[in-house]
Amino acid sequence: MSDRNEPVVDLQLDRAHSSRIYDYFLGGKTNFLADRMAAGSVLSVFPSALVAARINREFMHRATRFLAGSGMRQFLDIGTGIPTPPNLHDIAQGIAPEARVVYTDNDPIVLAHAAALLLSTHEGRTAYVQADVNDPAGILAAPQLLDTLDLRKPVALSLNALMHFVTDDGRRRAHAIVDTLKAALPSGSTLAMSHATPDFDPEAMHKIIDIYRGAGTTLQFRSRAEFLRFFDGWELLEPGVALPHQWRPDHPGDATHVTDAEAACYAAIARKP
Ligand SMILES: C[S@@+](CC[C@H](N)C(=O)[O-])C[C@H]1O[C@@H](n2cnc3c(N)ncnc32)[C@H](O)[C@@H]1O
């Protein structure tokens, strides 16, 4: 404990963290030498990492605009990342000021910057839960979540660029985790998700897995069929599974400026019947 009786958080600045590597790719300032070195290694085998990160983030922007525009008023965003404006609540509350947003991440540095995520509109509400997606029941039972969201009403769940950090080993199973989250939400809820894939450039993606493993983070990229399975039982919304920049692009030209191998990621939204 510190002098002020606050818990001491170890930000582990000597080791690369996925949130800070992603922040670097997005042009943010919340990254340190270890993160930038890992990011440099990724760029040497996958030079389009900056583009891939940007189109992933822009998928979140468009998905949130679409969902808030279709009437969703409650959002649960797991694997939120270091705040990077516009954040999900900026977009959702820009359309529906009464929107309620719960953010979750397991990286202490996201917690350290969570104040930026808690700047809600007066009419709406935002909350932050420091938690690991490997404990979905814990997230669903978190007091901050239950104070903010009414789980009897539809919730827009987002798991953007998150589940490839969950490897399928003995006890943990990415699909079982997502199934637990889906089961807790009522009809009309949605799942927006993006996920890196080895389908287009397996060699580069294998090298990325090795780089992250060297930095202490395990990754599992998944095929289109494995990605599709996350949505089992829910209705995919048009256009179905797409590359992030091809999911309802704002302008037709936006869908063609990045190749499949440069994007290396799938995105989709589905609704619970
Ligand atoms: C690549 S960033 C994506 C951020 C944001 N969702 C987006 O798409 O712009 C992945 C985030 O997931 C978080 N993360 C990784 N593993 C996690 C876990 N097991 N539980 C919760 N968050 C996790 C990381 O800390 C990081 O902030």
mmCIF file of C-alpha atoms and ligand atoms in Angstrom:
data_model
loop_
_atom_site.group_PDB
_atom_site.id
_atom_site.type_symbol
_atom_site.label_atom_id
_atom_site.label_comp_id
_atom_site.label_asym_id
_atom_site.label_seq_id
_atom_site.Cartn_x
_atom_site.Cartn_y
_atom_site.Cartn_z
ATOM 1 C CA MET A 1 0.000 0.000 0.000
ATOM 2 C CA SER A 2 1.192 3.567 -0.652
ATOM 3 C CA ASP A 3 1.301 6.344 1.945
ATOM 4 C CA ARG A 4 -2.199 7.307 0.904
ATOM 5 C CA ASN A 5 -3.454 3.759 1.483
ATOM 6 C CA GLU A 6 -4.010 3.250 -2.210
ATOM 7 C CA PRO A 7 -3.010 -0.083 -3.718
ATOM 8 C CA VAL A 8 0.313 0.040 -5.519
ATOM 9 C CA VAL A 9 -0.133 -0.985 -9.149
ATOM 10 C CA ASP A 10 2.813 -2.575 -10.919
ATOM 11 C CA LEU A 11 2.648 -1.327 -14.505
ATOM 12 C CA GLN A 12 5.493 -3.685 -15.512
ATOM 13 C CA LEU A 13 7.091 -1.049 -17.709
ATOM 14 C CA ASP A 14 10.033 -3.361 -18.387
ATOM 15 C CA ARG A 15 7.868 -5.768 -20.365
ATOM 16 C CA ALA A 16 5.752 -5.251 -23.463
ATOM 17 C CA HIS A 17 1.966 -5.198 -22.981
ATOM 18 C CA SER A 18 -0.603 -5.785 -25.703
ATOM 19 C CA SER A 19 -2.553 -2.643 -24.795
ATOM 20 C CA ARG A 20 0.556 -0.475 -25.066
ATOM 21 C CA ILE A 21 1.775 -2.103 -28.296
ATOM 22 C CA TYR A 22 -1.666 -1.396 -29.766
ATOM 23 C CA ASP A 23 -1.493 2.172 -28.417
ATOM 24 C CA TYR A 24 1.831 2.594 -30.232
ATOM 25 C CA PHE A 25 0.314 1.292 -33.484
ATOM 26 C CA LEU A 26 -2.535 3.792 -33.105
ATOM 27 C CA GLY A 27 -0.078 6.654 -32.624
ATOM 28 C CA GLY A 28 -0.755 7.036 -28.888
ATOM 29 C CA LYS A 29 1.666 8.184 -26.197
ATOM 30 C CA THR A 30 0.995 5.545 -23.517
ATOM 31 C CA ASN A 31 3.743 3.141 -24.493
ATOM 32 C CA PHE A 32 7.274 2.508 -23.266
ATOM 33 C CA LEU A 33 10.582 1.193 -24.588
ATOM 34 C CA ALA A 34 9.702 -2.511 -24.174
ATOM 35 C CA ASP A 35 6.382 -1.942 -25.983
ATOM 36 C CA ARG A 36 8.021 -0.003 -28.813
ATOM 37 C CA MET A 37 10.695 -2.662 -29.275
ATOM 38 C CA ALA A 38 8.050 -5.399 -29.517
ATOM 39 C CA ALA A 39 6.017 -3.186 -31.873
ATOM 40 C CA GLY A 40 9.139 -2.698 -34.032
ATOM 41 C CA SER A 41 9.619 -6.470 -34.225
ATOM 42 C CA VAL A 42 5.983 -6.897 -35.266
ATOM 43 C CA LEU A 43 6.373 -4.203 -37.933
ATOM 44 C CA SER A 44 9.442 -5.957 -39.332
ATOM 45 C CA VAL A 45 7.388 -9.093 -40.103
ATOM 46 C CA PHE A 46 3.995 -7.421 -40.627
ATOM 47 C CA PRO A 47 4.583 -3.904 -41.993
ATOM 48 C CA SER A 48 0.860 -3.180 -42.209
ATOM 49 C CA ALA A 49 0.391 -3.380 -38.409
ATOM 50 C CA LEU A 50 -0.327 0.360 -38.198
ATOM 51 C CA VAL A 51 -3.016 0.092 -40.868
ATOM 52 C CA ALA A 52 -4.428 -3.089 -39.340
ATOM 53 C CA ALA A 53 -4.724 -1.404 -35.923
ATOM 54 C CA ARG A 54 -6.372 1.673 -37.424
ATOM 55 C CA ILE A 55 -8.982 -0.207 -39.440
ATOM 56 C CA ASN A 56 -9.758 -2.332 -36.379
ATOM 57 C CA ARG A 57 -10.333 0.786 -34.279
ATOM 58 C CA GLU A 58 -12.439 2.328 -37.042
ATOM 59 C CA PHE A 59 -14.587 -0.825 -37.105
ATOM 60 C CA MET A 60 -15.369 -0.103 -33.420
ATOM 61 C CA HIS A 61 -16.344 3.467 -34.374
ATOM 62 C CA ARG A 62 -18.713 2.386 -37.153
ATOM 63 C CA ALA A 63 -20.097 -0.573 -35.206
ATOM 64 C CA THR A 64 -20.918 1.664 -32.230
ATOM 65 C CA ARG A 65 -22.503 4.319 -34.455
ATOM 66 C CA PHE A 66 -24.565 1.614 -36.135
ATOM 67 C CA LEU A 67 -25.649 0.011 -32.855
ATOM 68 C CA ALA A 68 -26.518 3.279 -31.105
ATOM 69 C CA GLY A 69 -28.319 4.356 -34.284
ATOM 70 C CA SER A 70 -30.322 1.103 -34.198
ATOM 71 C CA GLY A 71 -31.527 1.794 -30.662
ATOM 72 C CA MET A 72 -28.954 0.048 -28.443
ATOM 73 C CA ARG A 73 -28.576 1.973 -25.193
ATOM 74 C CA GLN A 74 -26.403 -0.337 -23.078
ATOM 75 C CA PHE A 75 -22.839 -1.275 -24.005
ATOM 76 C CA LEU A 76 -20.387 -3.723 -22.436
ATOM 77 C CA ASP A 77 -16.924 -3.354 -23.941
ATOM 78 C CA ILE A 78 -14.390 -5.965 -22.790
ATOM 79 C CA GLY A 79 -10.718 -5.510 -23.679
ATOM 80 C CA THR A 80 -11.317 -1.793 -23.993
ATOM 81 C CA GLY A 81 -7.713 -0.730 -24.443
ATOM 82 C CA ILE A 82 -5.962 2.470 -23.444
ATOM 83 C CA PRO A 83 -8.362 5.385 -24.017
ATOM 84 C CA THR A 84 -8.041 6.625 -27.601
ATOM 85 C CA PRO A 85 -10.576 9.250 -28.640
ATOM 86 C CA PRO A 86 -13.175 8.831 -29.767
ATOM 87 C CA ASN A 87 -13.856 6.102 -27.193
ATOM 88 C CA LEU A 88 -16.924 3.936 -27.386
ATOM 89 C CA HIS A 89 -18.954 6.094 -24.998
ATOM 90 C CA ASP A 90 -18.054 9.269 -26.917
ATOM 91 C CA ILE A 91 -19.660 7.737 -30.006
ATOM 92 C CA ALA A 92 -22.625 6.032 -28.316
ATOM 93 C CA GLN A 93 -23.498 9.048 -26.164
ATOM 94 C CA GLY A 94 -22.965 11.378 -29.117
ATOM 95 C CA ILE A 95 -25.965 9.614 -30.671
ATOM 96 C CA ALA A 96 -27.869 8.721 -27.487
ATOM 97 C CA PRO A 97 -26.751 10.829 -24.489
ATOM 98 C CA GLU A 98 -28.550 8.434 -22.142
ATOM 99 C CA ALA A 99 -26.403 5.471 -23.255
ATOM 100 C CA ARG A 100 -24.762 3.465 -20.491
ATOM 101 C CA VAL A 101 -21.337 1.985 -21.055
ATOM 102 C CA VAL A 102 -19.285 -0.462 -18.998
ATOM 103 C CA TYR A 103 -15.627 -0.855 -19.903
ATOM 104 C CA THR A 104 -13.456 -3.795 -18.836
ATOM 105 C CA ASP A 105 -9.776 -4.539 -19.277
ATOM 106 C CA ASN A 106 -7.227 -6.543 -17.309
ATOM 107 C CA ASP A 107 -4.238 -4.275 -17.914
ATOM 108 C CA PRO A 108 -3.439 -2.017 -14.951
ATOM 109 C CA ILE A 109 -2.382 0.766 -17.302
ATOM 110 C CA VAL A 110 -5.903 0.904 -18.735
ATOM 111 C CA LEU A 111 -7.172 1.218 -15.162
ATOM 112 C CA ALA A 112 -4.664 4.021 -14.584
ATOM 113 C CA HIS A 113 -6.150 5.908 -17.549
ATOM 114 C CA ALA A 114 -9.761 4.934 -16.872
ATOM 115 C CA ALA A 115 -10.686 8.485 -15.809
ATOM 116 C CA ALA A 116 -10.872 9.347 -19.523
ATOM 117 C CA LEU A 117 -13.435 6.561 -19.958
ATOM 118 C CA LEU A 118 -15.601 7.773 -17.114
ATOM 119 C CA LEU A 119 -16.435 11.194 -18.544
ATOM 120 C CA SER A 120 -20.060 10.353 -19.173
ATOM 121 C CA THR A 121 -22.808 12.649 -20.343
ATOM 122 C CA HIS A 122 -25.073 13.866 -17.552
ATOM 123 C CA GLU A 123 -27.938 11.696 -18.845
ATOM 124 C CA GLY A 124 -25.882 8.556 -19.393
ATOM 125 C CA ARG A 125 -23.411 6.661 -17.322
ATOM 126 C CA THR A 126 -20.031 4.980 -17.733
ATOM 127 C CA ALA A 127 -18.208 2.559 -15.446
ATOM 128 C CA TYR A 128 -14.939 0.681 -15.486
ATOM 129 C CA VAL A 129 -14.349 -2.868 -14.255
ATOM 130 C CA GLN A 130 -10.784 -4.109 -13.884
ATOM 131 C CA ALA A 131 -11.220 -7.767 -14.817
ATOM 132 C CA ASP A 132 -10.051 -10.630 -16.955
ATOM 133 C CA VAL A 133 -12.266 -11.999 -19.715
ATOM 134 C CA ASN A 134 -11.177 -15.466 -18.593
ATOM 135 C CA ASP A 135 -13.569 -14.908 -15.693
ATOM 136 C CA PRO A 136 -16.764 -13.956 -17.548
ATOM 137 C CA ALA A 137 -18.981 -14.754 -14.551
ATOM 138 C CA GLY A 138 -16.918 -12.360 -12.438
ATOM 139 C CA ILE A 139 -17.393 -9.583 -15.011
ATOM 140 C CA LEU A 140 -21.152 -10.186 -15.181
ATOM 141 C CA ALA A 141 -21.428 -10.079 -11.374
ATOM 142 C CA ALA A 142 -19.237 -6.981 -10.887
ATOM 143 C CA PRO A 143 -21.090 -4.378 -8.786
ATOM 144 C CA GLN A 144 -20.033 -1.552 -11.142
ATOM 145 C CA LEU A 145 -21.601 -3.447 -14.034
ATOM 146 C CA LEU A 146 -24.808 -4.271 -12.200
ATOM 147 C CA ASP A 147 -25.110 -0.633 -11.038
ATOM 148 C CA THR A 148 -24.796 0.573 -14.623
ATOM 149 C CA LEU A 149 -26.465 -1.982 -16.878
ATOM 150 C CA ASP A 150 -29.848 -3.669 -16.603
ATOM 151 C CA LEU A 151 -29.147 -7.190 -17.828
ATOM 152 C CA ARG A 152 -32.863 -7.750 -18.452
ATOM 153 C CA LYS A 153 -32.608 -5.269 -21.329
ATOM 154 C CA PRO A 154 -30.541 -5.684 -24.518
ATOM 155 C CA VAL A 155 -26.825 -5.096 -24.214
ATOM 156 C CA ALA A 156 -24.365 -4.437 -27.032
ATOM 157 C CA LEU A 157 -21.367 -6.581 -26.124
ATOM 158 C CA SER A 158 -18.093 -5.770 -27.832
ATOM 159 C CA LEU A 159 -15.013 -7.964 -27.880
ATOM 160 C CA ASN A 160 -12.826 -6.120 -30.335
ATOM 161 C CA ALA A 161 -9.317 -7.442 -30.943
ATOM 162 C CA LEU A 162 -9.588 -9.309 -27.643
ATOM 163 C CA MET A 163 -10.283 -13.018 -27.993
ATOM 164 C CA HIS A 164 -7.045 -13.775 -29.866
ATOM 165 C CA PHE A 165 -5.386 -13.126 -26.494
ATOM 166 C CA VAL A 166 -7.301 -16.124 -25.107
ATOM 167 C CA THR A 167 -5.626 -19.369 -26.056
ATOM 168 C CA ASP A 168 -7.451 -22.673 -25.892
ATOM 169 C CA ASP A 169 -5.553 -24.646 -23.323
ATOM 170 C CA GLY A 170 -6.628 -27.155 -20.711
ATOM 171 C CA ARG A 171 -9.005 -25.002 -18.660
ATOM 172 C CA ARG A 172 -9.586 -21.914 -20.782
ATOM 173 C CA ARG A 173 -11.641 -22.039 -23.925
ATOM 174 C CA ALA A 174 -12.300 -18.881 -25.882
ATOM 175 C CA HIS A 175 -15.625 -20.065 -27.299
ATOM 176 C CA ALA A 176 -16.906 -21.202 -23.895
ATOM 177 C CA ILE A 177 -16.080 -17.764 -22.469
ATOM 178 C CA VAL A 178 -18.005 -15.982 -25.210
ATOM 179 C CA ASP A 179 -20.903 -18.445 -24.806
ATOM 180 C CA THR A 180 -21.098 -17.576 -21.088
ATOM 181 C CA LEU A 181 -21.281 -13.857 -21.894
ATOM 182 C CA LYS A 182 -23.883 -14.407 -24.639
ATOM 183 C CA ALA A 183 -26.055 -16.588 -22.399
ATOM 184 C CA ALA A 184 -26.282 -13.837 -19.765
ATOM 185 C CA LEU A 185 -27.753 -11.315 -22.221
ATOM 186 C CA PRO A 186 -31.402 -11.120 -23.289
ATOM 187 C CA SER A 187 -32.944 -11.290 -26.747
ATOM 188 C CA GLY A 188 -32.085 -8.229 -28.848
ATOM 189 C CA SER A 189 -28.538 -8.074 -27.470
ATOM 190 C CA THR A 190 -25.691 -7.849 -29.948
ATOM 191 C CA LEU A 191 -22.126 -9.092 -30.207
ATOM 192 C CA ALA A 192 -19.618 -6.961 -32.120
ATOM 193 C CA MET A 193 -16.294 -8.613 -32.529
ATOM 194 C CA SER A 194 -13.014 -8.421 -34.416
ATOM 195 C CA HIS A 195 -10.305 -11.072 -34.297
ATOM 196 C CA ALA A 196 -6.929 -11.540 -35.987
ATOM 197 C CA THR A 197 -6.609 -14.422 -38.442
ATOM 198 C CA PRO A 198 -3.776 -16.410 -40.024
ATOM 199 C CA ASP A 199 -5.934 -17.122 -43.107
ATOM 200 C CA PHE A 200 -4.220 -14.674 -45.484
ATOM 201 C CA ASP A 201 -0.569 -14.532 -44.358
ATOM 202 C CA PRO A 202 0.086 -17.502 -42.058
ATOM 203 C CA GLU A 203 3.855 -17.020 -42.071
ATOM 204 C CA ALA A 204 3.741 -13.431 -40.802
ATOM 205 C CA MET A 205 1.080 -14.311 -38.233
ATOM 206 C CA HIS A 206 3.204 -17.157 -36.863
ATOM 207 C CA LYS A 207 6.096 -14.771 -36.447
ATOM 208 C CA ILE A 208 3.838 -12.337 -34.569
ATOM 209 C CA ILE A 209 2.795 -15.117 -32.198
ATOM 210 C CA ASP A 210 6.486 -15.790 -31.487
ATOM 211 C CA ILE A 211 7.215 -12.091 -30.866
ATOM 212 C CA TYR A 212 4.347 -11.750 -28.390
ATOM 213 C CA ARG A 213 5.292 -15.030 -26.707
ATOM 214 C CA GLY A 214 8.817 -13.649 -26.246
ATOM 215 C CA ALA A 215 7.212 -10.665 -24.513
ATOM 216 C CA GLY A 216 5.158 -12.938 -22.225
ATOM 217 C CA THR A 217 1.794 -12.771 -24.049
ATOM 218 C CA THR A 218 0.205 -15.800 -25.673
ATOM 219 C CA LEU A 219 -1.894 -15.374 -28.799
ATOM 220 C CA GLN A 220 -4.142 -17.632 -30.841
ATOM 221 C CA PHE A 221 -5.219 -16.376 -34.235
ATOM 222 C CA ARG A 222 -8.303 -18.104 -35.610
ATOM 223 C CA SER A 223 -9.633 -19.085 -39.017
ATOM 224 C CA ARG A 224 -12.832 -17.721 -40.533
ATOM 225 C CA ALA A 225 -14.721 -20.858 -39.444
ATOM 226 C CA GLU A 226 -13.434 -20.516 -35.861
ATOM 227 C CA PHE A 227 -14.353 -16.823 -35.843
ATOM 228 C CA LEU A 228 -17.833 -17.589 -37.155
ATOM 229 C CA ARG A 229 -18.371 -20.089 -34.346
ATOM 230 C CA PHE A 230 -18.252 -17.247 -31.757
ATOM 231 C CA PHE A 231 -21.627 -16.110 -33.131
ATOM 232 C CA ASP A 232 -23.337 -19.521 -33.018
ATOM 233 C CA GLY A 233 -27.079 -19.245 -32.384
ATOM 234 C CA TRP A 234 -27.166 -15.482 -33.080
ATOM 235 C CA GLU A 235 -28.154 -13.821 -36.369
ATOM 236 C CA LEU A 236 -25.315 -12.211 -38.256
ATOM 237 C CA LEU A 237 -26.163 -8.718 -39.459
ATOM 238 C CA GLU A 238 -25.265 -7.599 -42.978
ATOM 239 C CA PRO A 239 -22.635 -7.965 -44.388
ATOM 240 C CA GLY A 240 -21.819 -10.967 -42.168
ATOM 241 C CA VAL A 241 -18.153 -11.773 -41.585
ATOM 242 C CA ALA A 242 -15.993 -9.136 -43.268
ATOM 243 C CA LEU A 243 -12.570 -7.604 -43.031
ATOM 244 C CA PRO A 244 -12.791 -4.695 -40.572
ATOM 245 C CA HIS A 245 -12.574 -1.959 -43.221
ATOM 246 C CA GLN A 246 -15.146 -3.761 -45.366
ATOM 247 C CA TRP A 247 -17.790 -3.885 -42.637
ATOM 248 C CA ARG A 248 -20.259 -1.187 -43.728
ATOM 249 C CA PRO A 249 -17.591 1.293 -44.895
ATOM 250 C CA ASP A 250 -18.486 4.986 -44.733
ATOM 251 C CA HIS A 251 -17.286 5.412 -48.321
ATOM 252 C CA PRO A 252 -17.033 2.635 -50.958
ATOM 253 C CA GLY A 253 -13.334 3.457 -51.550
ATOM 254 C CA ASP A 254 -12.558 2.683 -47.879
ATOM 255 C CA ALA A 255 -13.271 -0.998 -48.549
ATOM 256 C CA THR A 256 -10.560 -1.455 -51.155
ATOM 257 C CA HIS A 257 -7.477 0.425 -49.917
ATOM 258 C CA VAL A 258 -6.147 -2.440 -47.737
ATOM 259 C CA THR A 259 -5.493 -6.010 -48.892
ATOM 260 C CA ASP A 260 -6.777 -9.051 -46.991
ATOM 261 C CA ALA A 261 -3.235 -9.942 -45.899
ATOM 262 C CA GLU A 262 -2.624 -6.379 -44.645
ATOM 263 C CA ALA A 263 -5.823 -6.437 -42.594
ATOM 264 C CA ALA A 264 -5.367 -10.015 -41.262
ATOM 265 C CA CYS A 265 -8.512 -9.657 -39.187
ATOM 266 C CA TYR A 266 -12.217 -10.507 -39.316
ATOM 267 C CA ALA A 267 -15.096 -8.425 -37.990
ATOM 268 C CA ALA A 268 -18.825 -9.015 -37.598
ATOM 269 C CA ILE A 269 -21.911 -8.142 -35.585
ATOM 270 C CA ALA A 270 -24.701 -10.539 -34.655
ATOM 271 C CA ARG A 271 -27.989 -10.163 -32.757
ATOM 272 C CA LYS A 272 -29.531 -12.575 -30.282
ATOM 273 C CA PRO A 273 -32.921 -13.782 -31.580
HETATM 274 C C1 LIG B 1 -5.586 -4.823 -29.175
HETATM 275 S S1 LIG B 1 -6.321 -4.073 -27.770
HETATM 276 C C2 LIG B 1 -7.951 -3.732 -28.374
HETATM 277 C C3 LIG B 1 -8.567 -2.487 -27.748
HETATM 278 C C4 LIG B 1 -9.971 -2.143 -28.253
HETATM 279 N N1 LIG B 1 -10.906 -3.204 -27.952
HETATM 280 C C5 LIG B 1 -9.994 -1.898 -29.737
HETATM 281 O O1 LIG B 1 -10.313 -2.826 -30.504
HETATM 282 O O2 LIG B 1 -9.664 -0.779 -30.168
HETATM 283 C C6 LIG B 1 -6.630 -5.497 -26.725
HETATM 284 C C7 LIG B 1 -6.982 -5.136 -25.301
HETATM 285 O O3 LIG B 1 -7.430 -6.343 -24.654
HETATM 286 C C8 LIG B 1 -6.898 -6.351 -23.345
HETATM 287 N N2 LIG B 1 -6.828 -7.745 -22.892
HETATM 288 C C9 LIG B 1 -5.980 -8.729 -23.304
HETATM 289 N N3 LIG B 1 -6.219 -9.866 -22.654
HETATM 290 C C10 LIG B 1 -7.267 -9.614 -21.817
HETATM 291 C C11 LIG B 1 -7.989 -10.398 -20.879
HETATM 292 N N4 LIG B 1 -7.653 -11.693 -20.668
HETATM 293 N N5 LIG B 1 -8.999 -9.835 -20.196
HETATM 294 C C12 LIG B 1 -9.330 -8.525 -20.407
HETATM 295 N N6 LIG B 1 -8.681 -7.729 -21.277
HETATM 296 C C13 LIG B 1 -7.660 -8.262 -21.972
HETATM 297 C C14 LIG B 1 -5.537 -5.708 -23.470
HETATM 298 O O4 LIG B 1 -5.084 -5.228 -22.208
HETATM 299 C C15 LIG B 1 -5.819 -4.614 -24.476
HETATM 300 O O5 LIG B 1 -6.177 -3.428 -23.831
#
